[in-house]
PDB file of C-alpha atoms and ligand atoms in Angstrom:
ATOM      1  CA  MET A   1     -82.568  -5.963-160.371  1.00 35.00           C
ATOM      2  CA  GLY A   2     -83.040  -7.530-156.780  1.00 36.00           C
ATOM      3  CA  GLU A   3     -84.639  -7.012-153.591  1.00 38.00           C
ATOM      4  CA  GLY A   4     -81.438  -5.937-151.874  1.00 37.00           C
ATOM      5  CA  SER A   5     -82.990  -4.648-148.698  1.00 40.00           C
ATOM      6  CA  MET A   6     -82.096  -7.616-146.499  1.00 45.00           C
ATOM      7  CA  GLN A   7     -79.114  -7.772-144.081  1.00 52.00           C
ATOM      8  CA  PHE A   8     -76.786 -10.614-144.611  1.00 60.00           C
ATOM      9  CA  ASP A   9     -75.910 -11.933-140.990  1.00 70.00           C
ATOM     10  CA  PRO A  10     -75.655 -15.814-141.415  1.00 77.00           C
ATOM     11  CA  ASP A  11     -75.925 -18.201-138.670  1.00 81.00           C
ATOM     12  CA  VAL A  12     -72.707 -19.975-138.636  1.00 84.00           C
ATOM     13  CA  THR A  13     -73.744 -22.423-136.005  1.00 87.00           C
ATOM     14  CA  VAL A  14     -76.282 -24.390-137.736  1.00 89.00           C
ATOM     15  CA  ALA A  15     -75.540 -26.054-141.334  1.00 89.00           C
ATOM     16  CA  SER A  16     -77.831 -24.535-144.047  1.00 87.00           C
ATOM     17  CA  PRO A  17     -79.090 -26.346-146.955  1.00 85.00           C
ATOM     18  CA  SER A  18     -77.885 -23.783-149.583  1.00 88.00           C
ATOM     19  CA  ARG A  19     -74.355 -23.554-147.882  1.00 90.00           C
ATOM     20  CA  VAL A  20     -73.877 -27.550-147.972  1.00 90.00           C
ATOM     21  CA  TYR A  21     -75.072 -27.649-151.572  1.00 90.00           C
ATOM     22  CA  ASP A  22     -72.665 -24.945-152.361  1.00 91.00           C
ATOM     23  CA  TYR A  23     -69.626 -26.846-150.494  1.00 93.00           C
ATOM     24  CA  TRP A  24     -70.438 -29.843-152.667  1.00 92.00           C
ATOM     25  CA  LEU A  25     -70.274 -27.774-155.926  1.00 92.00           C
ATOM     26  CA  GLY A  26     -66.935 -26.518-155.092  1.00 90.00           C
ATOM     27  CA  GLY A  27     -68.411 -22.799-154.015  1.00 88.00           C
ATOM     28  CA  SER A  28     -66.936 -20.729-151.591  1.00 85.00           C
ATOM     29  CA  PHE A  29     -69.990 -19.582-149.597  1.00 86.00           C
ATOM     30  CA  ASN A  30     -69.967 -21.907-146.797  1.00 91.00           C
ATOM     31  CA  PHE A  31     -68.723 -22.254-143.068  1.00 93.00           C
ATOM     32  CA  ALA A  32     -67.317 -24.927-141.299  1.00 95.00           C
ATOM     33  CA  VAL A  33     -70.561 -26.111-139.835  1.00 93.00           C
ATOM     34  CA  ASP A  34     -71.598 -26.656-143.415  1.00 92.00           C
ATOM     35  CA  ARG A  35     -68.514 -28.337-144.624  1.00 95.00           C
ATOM     36  CA  GLU A  36     -68.615 -30.785-141.467  1.00 94.00           C
ATOM     37  CA  LEU A  37     -72.255 -32.070-142.434  1.00 91.00           C
ATOM     38  CA  GLY A  38     -71.312 -31.910-146.124  1.00 93.00           C
ATOM     39  CA  ASP A  39     -68.246 -34.259-145.127  1.00 94.00           C
ATOM     40  CA  ARG A  40     -70.384 -36.385-142.679  1.00 90.00           C
ATOM     41  CA  MET A  41     -73.197 -36.902-145.876  1.00 87.00           C
ATOM     42  CA  ILE A  42     -70.234 -37.592-148.341  1.00 90.00           C
ATOM     43  CA  ALA A  43     -68.703 -40.451-145.880  1.00 88.00           C
ATOM     44  CA  ILE A  44     -72.104 -41.860-145.721  1.00 84.00           C
ATOM     45  CA  ASP A  45     -72.768 -41.804-149.444  1.00 82.00           C
ATOM     46  CA  PRO A  46     -69.596 -40.667-151.585  1.00 84.00           C
ATOM     47  CA  THR A  47     -72.242 -40.483-154.667  1.00 84.00           C
ATOM     48  CA  ILE A  48     -73.374 -37.184-153.156  1.00 86.00           C
ATOM     49  CA  VAL A  49     -71.134 -34.904-155.085  1.00 91.00           C
ATOM     50  CA  PRO A  50     -71.717 -36.449-158.471  1.00 91.00           C
ATOM     51  CA  MET A  51     -75.427 -36.721-157.602  1.00 89.00           C
ATOM     52  CA  VAL A  52     -75.738 -32.775-156.954  1.00 91.00           C
ATOM     53  CA  ARG A  53     -73.504 -32.121-160.279  1.00 92.00           C
ATOM     54  CA  ASP A  54     -75.815 -34.495-162.343  1.00 94.00           C
ATOM     55  CA  ASN A  55     -78.788 -32.232-160.649  1.00 95.00           C
ATOM     56  CA  ARG A  56     -77.011 -29.007-161.860  1.00 95.00           C
ATOM     57  CA  SER A  57     -76.420 -30.549-165.092  1.00 95.00           C
ATOM     58  CA  PHE A  58     -80.002 -31.494-165.444  1.00 97.00           C
ATOM     59  CA  LEU A  59     -81.007 -27.729-164.822  1.00 98.00           C
ATOM     60  CA  ARG A  60     -78.800 -26.903-167.659  1.00 97.00           C
ATOM     61  CA  ARG A  61     -80.263 -29.351-170.125  1.00 98.00           C
ATOM     62  CA  ALA A  62     -83.842 -28.792-168.800  1.00 98.00           C
ATOM     63  CA  VAL A  63     -83.518 -24.754-169.346  1.00 98.00           C
ATOM     64  CA  THR A  64     -81.892 -25.606-172.790  1.00 98.00           C
ATOM     65  CA  TRP A  65     -84.972 -27.821-173.645  1.00 98.00           C
ATOM     66  CA  LEU A  66     -87.539 -25.221-172.837  1.00 98.00           C
ATOM     67  CA  CYS A  67     -85.692 -22.405-174.671  1.00 98.00           C
ATOM     68  CA  GLU A  68     -85.560 -24.579-177.524  1.00 98.00           C
ATOM     69  CA  HIS A  69     -89.587 -24.898-176.845  1.00 98.00           C
ATOM     70  CA  ASP A  70     -90.201 -21.260-176.885  1.00 98.00           C
ATOM     71  CA  VAL A  71     -90.523 -21.104-173.121  1.00 98.00           C
ATOM     72  CA  THR A  72     -88.487 -17.969-171.961  1.00 98.00           C
ATOM     73  CA  GLN A  73     -89.994 -17.208-168.572  1.00 98.00           C
ATOM     74  CA  PHE A  74     -88.856 -19.070-165.501  1.00 98.00           C
ATOM     75  CA  LEU A  75     -89.992 -19.044-161.821  1.00 98.00           C
ATOM     76  CA  ASP A  76     -87.127 -20.850-159.880  1.00 98.00           C
ATOM     77  CA  LEU A  77     -88.130 -21.755-156.447  1.00 98.00           C
ATOM     78  CA  GLY A  78     -85.465 -22.734-153.902  1.00 97.00           C
ATOM     79  CA  SER A  79     -82.794 -21.137-156.509  1.00 97.00           C
ATOM     80  CA  GLY A  80     -79.808 -21.632-154.035  1.00 93.00           C
ATOM     81  CA  ILE A  81     -76.756 -19.560-154.064  1.00 91.00           C
ATOM     82  CA  PRO A  82     -75.446 -18.740-157.539  1.00 89.00           C
ATOM     83  CA  THR A  83     -73.182 -20.975-158.914  1.00 84.00           C
ATOM     84  CA  VAL A  84     -71.677 -21.575-162.597  1.00 76.00           C
ATOM     85  CA  GLY A  85     -74.774 -21.915-165.041  1.00 88.00           C
ATOM     86  CA  ASN A  86     -77.508 -20.330-163.362  1.00 95.00           C
ATOM     87  CA  VAL A  87     -80.954 -20.533-165.045  1.00 98.00           C
ATOM     88  CA  HIS A  88     -80.599 -16.777-166.325  1.00 97.00           C
ATOM     89  CA  GLU A  89     -77.074 -17.550-167.847  1.00 96.00           C
ATOM     90  CA  VAL A  90     -78.244 -20.670-169.623  1.00 97.00           C
ATOM     91  CA  ALA A  91     -81.383 -19.185-171.045  1.00 98.00           C
ATOM     92  CA  ALA A  92     -80.021 -15.826-171.985  1.00 97.00           C
ATOM     93  CA  ARG A  93     -77.325 -17.591-174.348  1.00 97.00           C
ATOM     94  CA  LEU A  94     -80.205 -19.183-176.248  1.00 97.00           C
ATOM     95  CA  ARG A  95     -82.841 -16.292-175.681  1.00 98.00           C
ATOM     96  CA  PRO A  96     -81.501 -13.051-174.628  1.00 98.00           C
ATOM     97  CA  GLU A  97     -85.122 -11.854-173.911  1.00 98.00           C
ATOM     98  CA  ALA A  98     -85.446 -14.738-171.250  1.00 98.00           C
ATOM     99  CA  LYS A  99     -86.962 -13.756-167.946  1.00 98.00           C
ATOM    100  CA  VAL A 100     -86.025 -15.248-164.707  1.00 98.00           C
ATOM    101  CA  ALA A 101     -87.663 -14.958-161.161  1.00 98.00           C
ATOM    102  CA  TYR A 102     -85.493 -16.561-158.541  1.00 98.00           C
ATOM    103  CA  VAL A 103     -87.175 -17.227-154.976  1.00 98.00           C
ATOM    104  CA  ASP A 104     -85.095 -18.508-152.040  1.00 97.00           C
ATOM    105  CA  CYS A 105     -85.732 -18.464-148.167  1.00 95.00           C
ATOM    106  CA  GLU A 106     -82.044 -18.398-147.220  1.00 90.00           C
ATOM    107  CA  PRO A 107     -80.395 -14.978-146.475  1.00 90.00           C
ATOM    108  CA  VAL A 108     -76.903 -16.040-148.237  1.00 88.00           C
ATOM    109  CA  ALA A 109     -78.621 -17.120-151.368  1.00 92.00           C
ATOM    110  CA  VAL A 110     -80.759 -13.921-151.393  1.00 95.00           C
ATOM    111  CA  THR A 111     -77.913 -11.676-150.796  1.00 93.00           C
ATOM    112  CA  MET A 112     -75.446 -13.512-153.398  1.00 91.00           C
ATOM    113  CA  SER A 113     -78.140 -13.473-155.945  1.00 95.00           C
ATOM    114  CA  THR A 114     -78.976  -9.905-155.314  1.00 96.00           C
ATOM    115  CA  ARG A 115     -75.316  -9.058-155.990  1.00 92.00           C
ATOM    116  CA  LEU A 116     -75.278 -11.376-159.298  1.00 92.00           C
ATOM    117  CA  LEU A 117     -78.145  -9.908-160.652  1.00 96.00           C
ATOM    118  CA  GLU A 118     -77.386  -6.063-159.992  1.00 95.00           C
ATOM    119  CA  GLY A 119     -78.463  -4.097-163.164  1.00 96.00           C
ATOM    120  CA  ASN A 120     -79.812  -7.148-164.976  1.00 97.00           C
ATOM    121  CA  PRO A 121     -83.199  -6.136-165.852  1.00 98.00           C
ATOM    122  CA  ASN A 122     -84.331  -9.627-166.878  1.00 98.00           C
ATOM    123  CA  ALA A 123     -83.678 -11.395-163.475  1.00 98.00           C
ATOM    124  CA  THR A 124     -84.914 -10.865-159.978  1.00 98.00           C
ATOM    125  CA  ILE A 125     -84.385 -12.573-156.506  1.00 98.00           C
ATOM    126  CA  THR A 126     -87.052 -12.822-153.954  1.00 98.00           C
ATOM    127  CA  HIS A 127     -86.735 -13.644-150.448  1.00 98.00           C
ATOM    128  CA  ALA A 128     -89.352 -15.684-149.490  1.00 98.00           C
ATOM    129  CA  ASP A 129     -90.670 -19.116-148.360  1.00 97.00           C
ATOM    130  CA  LEU A 130     -91.878 -20.899-151.410  1.00 98.00           C
ATOM    131  CA  ARG A 131     -94.799 -22.553-149.363  1.00 97.00           C
ATOM    132  CA  ASP A 132     -96.072 -19.018-149.173  1.00 98.00           C
ATOM    133  CA  TRP A 133     -97.241 -18.963-152.735  1.00 98.00           C
ATOM    134  CA  GLN A 134     -99.605 -16.040-152.577  1.00 98.00           C
ATOM    135  CA  THR A 135     -96.525 -13.940-151.329  1.00 98.00           C
ATOM    136  CA  VAL A 136     -94.225 -15.181-153.980  1.00 98.00           C
ATOM    137  CA  LEU A 137     -97.048 -14.798-156.789  1.00 98.00           C
ATOM    138  CA  ALA A 138     -97.913 -11.342-155.880  1.00 98.00           C
ATOM    139  CA  ALA A 139     -94.108 -10.036-155.271  1.00 98.00           C
ATOM    140  CA  PRO A 140     -93.209  -7.166-157.592  1.00 98.00           C
ATOM    141  CA  THR A 141     -90.125  -9.078-158.156  1.00 98.00           C
ATOM    142  CA  VAL A 142     -92.392 -11.947-159.830  1.00 98.00           C
ATOM    143  CA  ALA A 143     -95.547 -10.509-160.775  1.00 98.00           C
ATOM    144  CA  GLY A 144     -93.570  -7.286-162.248  1.00 98.00           C
ATOM    145  CA  LEU A 145     -91.251  -9.557-164.200  1.00 98.00           C
ATOM    146  CA  LEU A 146     -93.101 -12.535-165.554  1.00 98.00           C
ATOM    147  CA  ASP A 147     -96.190 -12.445-167.660  1.00 98.00           C
ATOM    148  CA  PHE A 148     -98.503 -15.227-166.354  1.00 98.00           C
ATOM    149  CA  ASN A 149    -100.685 -14.835-169.623  1.00 98.00           C
ATOM    150  CA  ARG A 150     -97.941 -16.512-171.300  1.00 98.00           C
ATOM    151  CA  PRO A 151     -96.081 -19.868-170.761  1.00 98.00           C
ATOM    152  CA  ILE A 152     -93.844 -19.986-167.568  1.00 98.00           C
ATOM    153  CA  ALA A 153     -91.409 -22.877-166.365  1.00 98.00           C
ATOM    154  CA  VAL A 154     -91.937 -23.332-162.663  1.00 99.00           C
ATOM    155  CA  LEU A 155     -88.811 -25.081-161.545  1.00 98.00           C
ATOM    156  CA  ALA A 156     -88.340 -26.874-158.004  1.00 98.00           C
ATOM    157  CA  LEU A 157     -85.083 -28.565-158.314  1.00 98.00           C
ATOM    158  CA  SER A 158     -83.710 -30.282-155.280  1.00 95.00           C
ATOM    159  CA  VAL A 159     -85.848 -28.436-152.820  1.00 96.00           C
ATOM    160  CA  LEU A 160     -89.006 -30.181-152.241  1.00 97.00           C
ATOM    161  CA  GLN A 161     -87.179 -32.816-150.071  1.00 92.00           C
ATOM    162  CA  TYR A 162     -87.211 -30.373-147.347  1.00 91.00           C
ATOM    163  CA  PHE A 163     -90.879 -30.520-147.009  1.00 93.00           C
ATOM    164  CA  ASP A 164     -92.194 -33.457-145.354  1.00 90.00           C
ATOM    165  CA  GLU A 165     -95.820 -35.291-146.307  1.00 88.00           C
ATOM    166  CA  ALA A 166     -97.720 -33.231-143.630  1.00 91.00           C
ATOM    167  CA  ALA A 167     -96.276 -30.026-145.329  1.00 93.00           C
ATOM    168  CA  ASN A 168     -97.898 -31.479-148.519  1.00 95.00           C
ATOM    169  CA  PRO A 169     -95.561 -30.158-151.174  1.00 97.00           C
ATOM    170  CA  ALA A 170     -97.804 -31.454-153.882  1.00 97.00           C
ATOM    171  CA  GLU A 171    -100.552 -29.036-152.747  1.00 98.00           C
ATOM    172  CA  THR A 172     -98.217 -26.064-152.710  1.00 98.00           C
ATOM    173  CA  ILE A 173     -97.010 -27.120-156.314  1.00 98.00           C
ATOM    174  CA  ALA A 174    -100.626 -27.268-157.304  1.00 98.00           C
ATOM    175  CA  HIS A 175    -101.135 -23.660-156.204  1.00 98.00           C
ATOM    176  CA  TYR A 176     -98.312 -22.485-158.482  1.00 98.00           C
ATOM    177  CA  ARG A 177     -99.703 -24.635-161.342  1.00 98.00           C
ATOM    178  CA  ARG A 178    -103.018 -23.262-161.082  1.00 98.00           C
ATOM    179  CA  ALA A 179    -101.292 -19.957-161.997  1.00 98.00           C
ATOM    180  CA  LEU A 180     -99.954 -21.091-165.108  1.00 98.00           C
ATOM    181  CA  VAL A 181    -101.483 -21.117-168.550  1.00 98.00           C
ATOM    182  CA  PRO A 182    -101.427 -24.207-170.885  1.00 98.00           C
ATOM    183  CA  GLY A 183     -98.119 -24.970-172.471  1.00 98.00           C
ATOM    184  CA  SER A 184     -96.358 -23.952-169.178  1.00 98.00           C
ATOM    185  CA  TYR A 185     -94.234 -26.437-167.501  1.00 98.00           C
ATOM    186  CA  LEU A 186     -93.102 -27.903-163.990  1.00 98.00           C
ATOM    187  CA  GLY A 187     -89.468 -29.016-163.612  1.00 98.00           C
ATOM    188  CA  ILE A 188     -88.985 -31.129-160.480  1.00 98.00           C
ATOM    189  CA  THR A 189     -85.753 -32.948-159.293  1.00 97.00           C
ATOM    190  CA  HIS A 190     -85.933 -34.905-155.910  1.00 95.00           C
ATOM    191  CA  ILE A 191     -83.767 -37.354-153.958  1.00 88.00           C
ATOM    192  CA  SER A 192     -85.062 -40.647-153.941  1.00 86.00           C
ATOM    193  CA  ALA A 193     -85.953 -43.346-151.568  1.00 75.00           C
ATOM    194  CA  ASP A 194     -85.964 -46.290-153.774  1.00 75.00           C
ATOM    195  CA  GLU A 195     -82.408 -46.580-155.420  1.00 74.00           C
ATOM    196  CA  ALA A 196     -80.585 -49.538-154.298  1.00 51.00           C
ATOM    197  CA  GLY A 197     -76.962 -49.204-153.151  1.00 57.00           C
ATOM    198  CA  VAL A 198     -77.420 -45.765-152.140  1.00 62.00           C
ATOM    199  CA  ASP A 199     -77.778 -45.057-148.181  1.00 69.00           C
ATOM    200  CA  MET A 200     -80.365 -42.400-148.797  1.00 65.00           C
ATOM    201  CA  VAL A 201     -81.975 -43.133-145.310  1.00 71.00           C
ATOM    202  CA  GLY A 202     -78.436 -42.353-143.633  1.00 74.00           C
ATOM    203  CA  LEU A 203     -78.289 -39.246-145.435  1.00 72.00           C
ATOM    204  CA  ALA A 204     -81.533 -37.923-144.409  1.00 71.00           C
ATOM    205  CA  GLU A 205     -80.829 -38.923-140.896  1.00 73.00           C
ATOM    206  CA  ALA A 206     -77.509 -36.978-141.131  1.00 75.00           C
ATOM    207  CA  THR A 207     -79.350 -33.898-141.935  1.00 73.00           C
ATOM    208  CA  ARG A 208     -81.632 -33.874-138.721  1.00 70.00           C
ATOM    209  CA  LYS A 209     -79.399 -31.450-136.978  1.00 64.00           C
ATOM    210  CA  ALA A 210     -79.212 -29.003-139.834  1.00 67.00           C
ATOM    211  CA  ALA A 211     -81.483 -26.169-140.195  1.00 62.00           C
ATOM    212  CA  VAL A 212     -84.020 -28.048-142.287  1.00 67.00           C
ATOM    213  CA  SER A 213     -83.843 -32.001-142.782  1.00 74.00           C
ATOM    214  CA  ALA A 214     -84.217 -33.817-145.973  1.00 78.00           C
ATOM    215  CA  HIS A 215     -86.983 -36.198-146.618  1.00 83.00           C
ATOM    216  CA  LEU A 216     -86.928 -39.147-148.886  1.00 83.00           C
ATOM    217  CA  ARG A 217     -89.452 -39.852-151.582  1.00 90.00           C
ATOM    218  CA  THR A 218     -90.168 -42.891-153.674  1.00 90.00           C
ATOM    219  CA  ARG A 219     -90.252 -42.252-157.677  1.00 92.00           C
ATOM    220  CA  GLU A 220     -94.122 -42.724-157.312  1.00 93.00           C
ATOM    221  CA  GLN A 221     -94.519 -39.965-154.556  1.00 94.00           C
ATOM    222  CA  VAL A 222     -92.186 -37.736-156.682  1.00 96.00           C
ATOM    223  CA  MET A 223     -94.496 -38.417-159.719  1.00 96.00           C
ATOM    224  CA  ARG A 224     -97.397 -37.154-157.697  1.00 97.00           C
ATOM    225  CA  LEU A 225     -95.849 -33.728-157.026  1.00 98.00           C
ATOM    226  CA  PHE A 226     -96.283 -32.987-161.029  1.00 98.00           C
ATOM    227  CA  GLY A 227    -100.120 -33.300-160.528  1.00 97.00           C
ATOM    228  CA  ASP A 228    -101.888 -33.036-163.801  1.00 97.00           C
ATOM    229  CA  ALA A 229     -98.781 -32.076-165.719  1.00 98.00           C
ATOM    230  CA  GLN A 230     -97.568 -34.504-168.775  1.00 98.00           C
ATOM    231  CA  LEU A 231     -94.152 -35.481-168.412  1.00 98.00           C
ATOM    232  CA  VAL A 232     -92.160 -35.029-171.405  1.00 98.00           C
ATOM    233  CA  PRO A 233     -89.851 -37.825-172.803  1.00 98.00           C
ATOM    234  CA  PRO A 234     -87.898 -39.600-171.149  1.00 98.00           C
ATOM    235  CA  GLY A 235     -90.301 -38.980-168.242  1.00 98.00           C
ATOM    236  CA  LEU A 236     -89.223 -39.112-164.430  1.00 98.00           C
ATOM    237  CA  VAL A 237     -85.761 -40.666-164.480  1.00 96.00           C
ATOM    238  CA  ARG A 238     -82.304 -40.441-162.956  1.00 95.00           C
ATOM    239  CA  VAL A 239     -81.338 -37.018-163.579  1.00 96.00           C
ATOM    240  CA  GLY A 240     -78.204 -37.970-165.532  1.00 96.00           C
ATOM    241  CA  GLU A 241     -80.661 -40.089-167.819  1.00 96.00           C
ATOM    242  CA  TRP A 242     -82.665 -36.939-168.830  1.00 98.00           C
ATOM    243  CA  ASN A 243     -81.800 -36.206-172.269  1.00 97.00           C
ATOM    244  CA  PRO A 244     -78.117 -36.664-171.514  1.00 95.00           C
ATOM    245  CA  GLN A 245     -75.344 -35.361-173.998  1.00 91.00           C
ATOM    246  CA  PRO A 246     -73.884 -37.995-176.109  1.00 91.00           C
ATOM    247  CA  GLY A 247     -70.922 -39.341-174.283  1.00 92.00           C
ATOM    248  CA  ALA A 248     -72.355 -38.333-170.905  1.00 90.00           C
ATOM    249  CA  PRO A 249     -70.983 -40.480-167.989  1.00 88.00           C
ATOM    250  CA  ALA A 250     -73.591 -42.959-166.613  1.00 90.00           C
ATOM    251  CA  ALA A 251     -76.177 -41.395-164.501  1.00 90.00           C
ATOM    252  CA  VAL A 252     -75.869 -41.443-160.586  1.00 88.00           C
ATOM    253  CA  PRO A 253     -78.537 -42.881-158.635  1.00 88.00           C
ATOM    254  CA  GLY A 254     -80.332 -41.454-155.758  1.00 86.00           C
ATOM    255  CA  ILE A 255     -81.978 -38.256-157.529  1.00 91.00           C
ATOM    256  CA  PHE A 256     -84.971 -38.452-160.041  1.00 95.00           C
ATOM    257  CA  GLY A 257     -86.058 -35.455-162.377  1.00 97.00           C
ATOM    258  CA  GLY A 258     -88.600 -34.677-165.134  1.00 98.00           C
ATOM    259  CA  LEU A 259     -90.188 -31.971-166.825  1.00 98.00           C
ATOM    260  CA  GLY A 260     -94.145 -31.887-166.727  1.00 98.00           C
ATOM    261  CA  ARG A 261     -96.248 -29.891-169.408  1.00 98.00           C
ATOM    262  CA  VAL A 262     -99.150 -28.019-168.247  1.00 98.00           C
ATOM    263  CA  PRO A 263    -102.375 -29.281-170.209  1.00 97.00           C
TER     264      PRO A 263
HETATM  265  C1  SAM B 301     -80.324 -28.071-152.625  1.00 56.00           C
HETATM  266  S1  SAM B 301     -80.430 -26.334-153.025  1.00 56.00           S
HETATM  267  C2  SAM B 301     -80.838 -26.477-154.514  1.00 56.00           C
HETATM  268  C3  SAM B 301     -80.790 -25.175-155.333  1.00 56.00           C
HETATM  269  C4  SAM B 301     -81.120 -25.175-157.003  1.00 56.00           C
HETATM  270  N1  SAM B 301     -82.447 -25.517-156.972  1.00 56.00           N
HETATM  271  C5  SAM B 301     -80.424 -26.476-157.806  1.00 56.00           C
HETATM  272  O1  SAM B 301     -80.961 -27.436-158.043  1.00 56.00           O
HETATM  273  O2  SAM B 301     -79.423 -26.123-157.829  1.00 56.00           O
HETATM  274  C6  SAM B 301     -82.017 -25.849-151.933  1.00 56.00           C
HETATM  275  C7  SAM B 301     -82.333 -24.577-151.990  1.00 56.00           C
HETATM  276  O3  SAM B 301     -83.714 -24.488-151.583  1.00 56.00           O
HETATM  277  C8  SAM B 301     -83.931 -23.449-150.669  1.00 56.00           C
HETATM  278  N2  SAM B 301     -85.216 -23.693-150.017  1.00 56.00           N
HETATM  279  C9  SAM B 301     -85.233 -24.516-148.739  1.00 56.00           C
HETATM  280  N3  SAM B 301     -86.424 -24.603-148.386  1.00 56.00           N
HETATM  281  C10 SAM B 301     -87.040 -23.584-149.190  1.00 56.00           C
HETATM  282  C11 SAM B 301     -88.337 -22.817-148.821  1.00 56.00           C
HETATM  283  N4  SAM B 301     -89.275 -23.165-147.850  1.00 56.00           N
HETATM  284  N5  SAM B 301     -88.556 -21.756-149.515  1.00 56.00           N
HETATM  285  C12 SAM B 301     -87.467 -21.400-150.310  1.00 56.00           C
HETATM  286  N6  SAM B 301     -86.427 -21.945-150.718  1.00 56.00           N
HETATM  287  C13 SAM B 301     -86.103 -22.962-149.795  1.00 56.00           C
HETATM  288  C14 SAM B 301     -82.696 -23.603-149.725  1.00 56.00           C
HETATM  289  O4  SAM B 301     -82.233 -22.242-149.108  1.00 56.00           O
HETATM  290  C15 SAM B 301     -81.441 -23.816-150.632  1.00 56.00           C
HETATM  291  O5  SAM B 301     -80.785 -22.728-151.488  1.00 56.00           O
END
């Protein structure tokens, strides 16, 4: 089930976050302008590709952890272009009844998600700006799929960096958090300003000409995005250090992640 009504007419003159991200993950929904920015960013910091792969791997482990803790409803904000190991695929393997509402503001992400979710009664895609929390929470594709009287995991993975402090992402997340019952979770990953050895400032600078630019946050600032949600062990750490699989490669610096339980 998906929205399906939107036209797919991508602007191929300006790099888009979801398409650059898709390029780094080895996907095929990207254009020259995206690859050019993606390569420029890799030249500034070659760890960017392992970093985004670590981020996707965090998503898989976090969704698995949530399913194992009886959370079977997910609201994935800034879900991106579907790639291997999407939330609904990871969740359905453990809990076939799991429901997943994806939200993204980019046409390419919405179009590809709509196609992927065709005929799936347990997953939807909503075309919306996540800052428009009232629209998102009231959308039939969200309110009609998820039961807000039961725990829901709200995921904002590698997306809040597109908002500067003036946009107040902590306040946006707080609006979603207020819609959740106790025992729900917030999952956040975010690029970090205080990791030595990674030119995160150069990376943020390089994105200035893209459709949206990335903003760095310190670990402390990322922590504040969780509000009153209580971080489960091991807390807010490099994404590769969050409950890693035995024998996993060393965590790449530059991106933090955690899961917080709504009290
Ligand atoms: C780097 S990708 C992350 C994708 C996925 N969450 C992950 O971690 O693998 C960021 C996604 O956030 C989306 N995005 C950026 N700003 C957004 C906004 N204001 N509302 C909804 N989605 C947004 C982009 O379109 C893009 O698909």
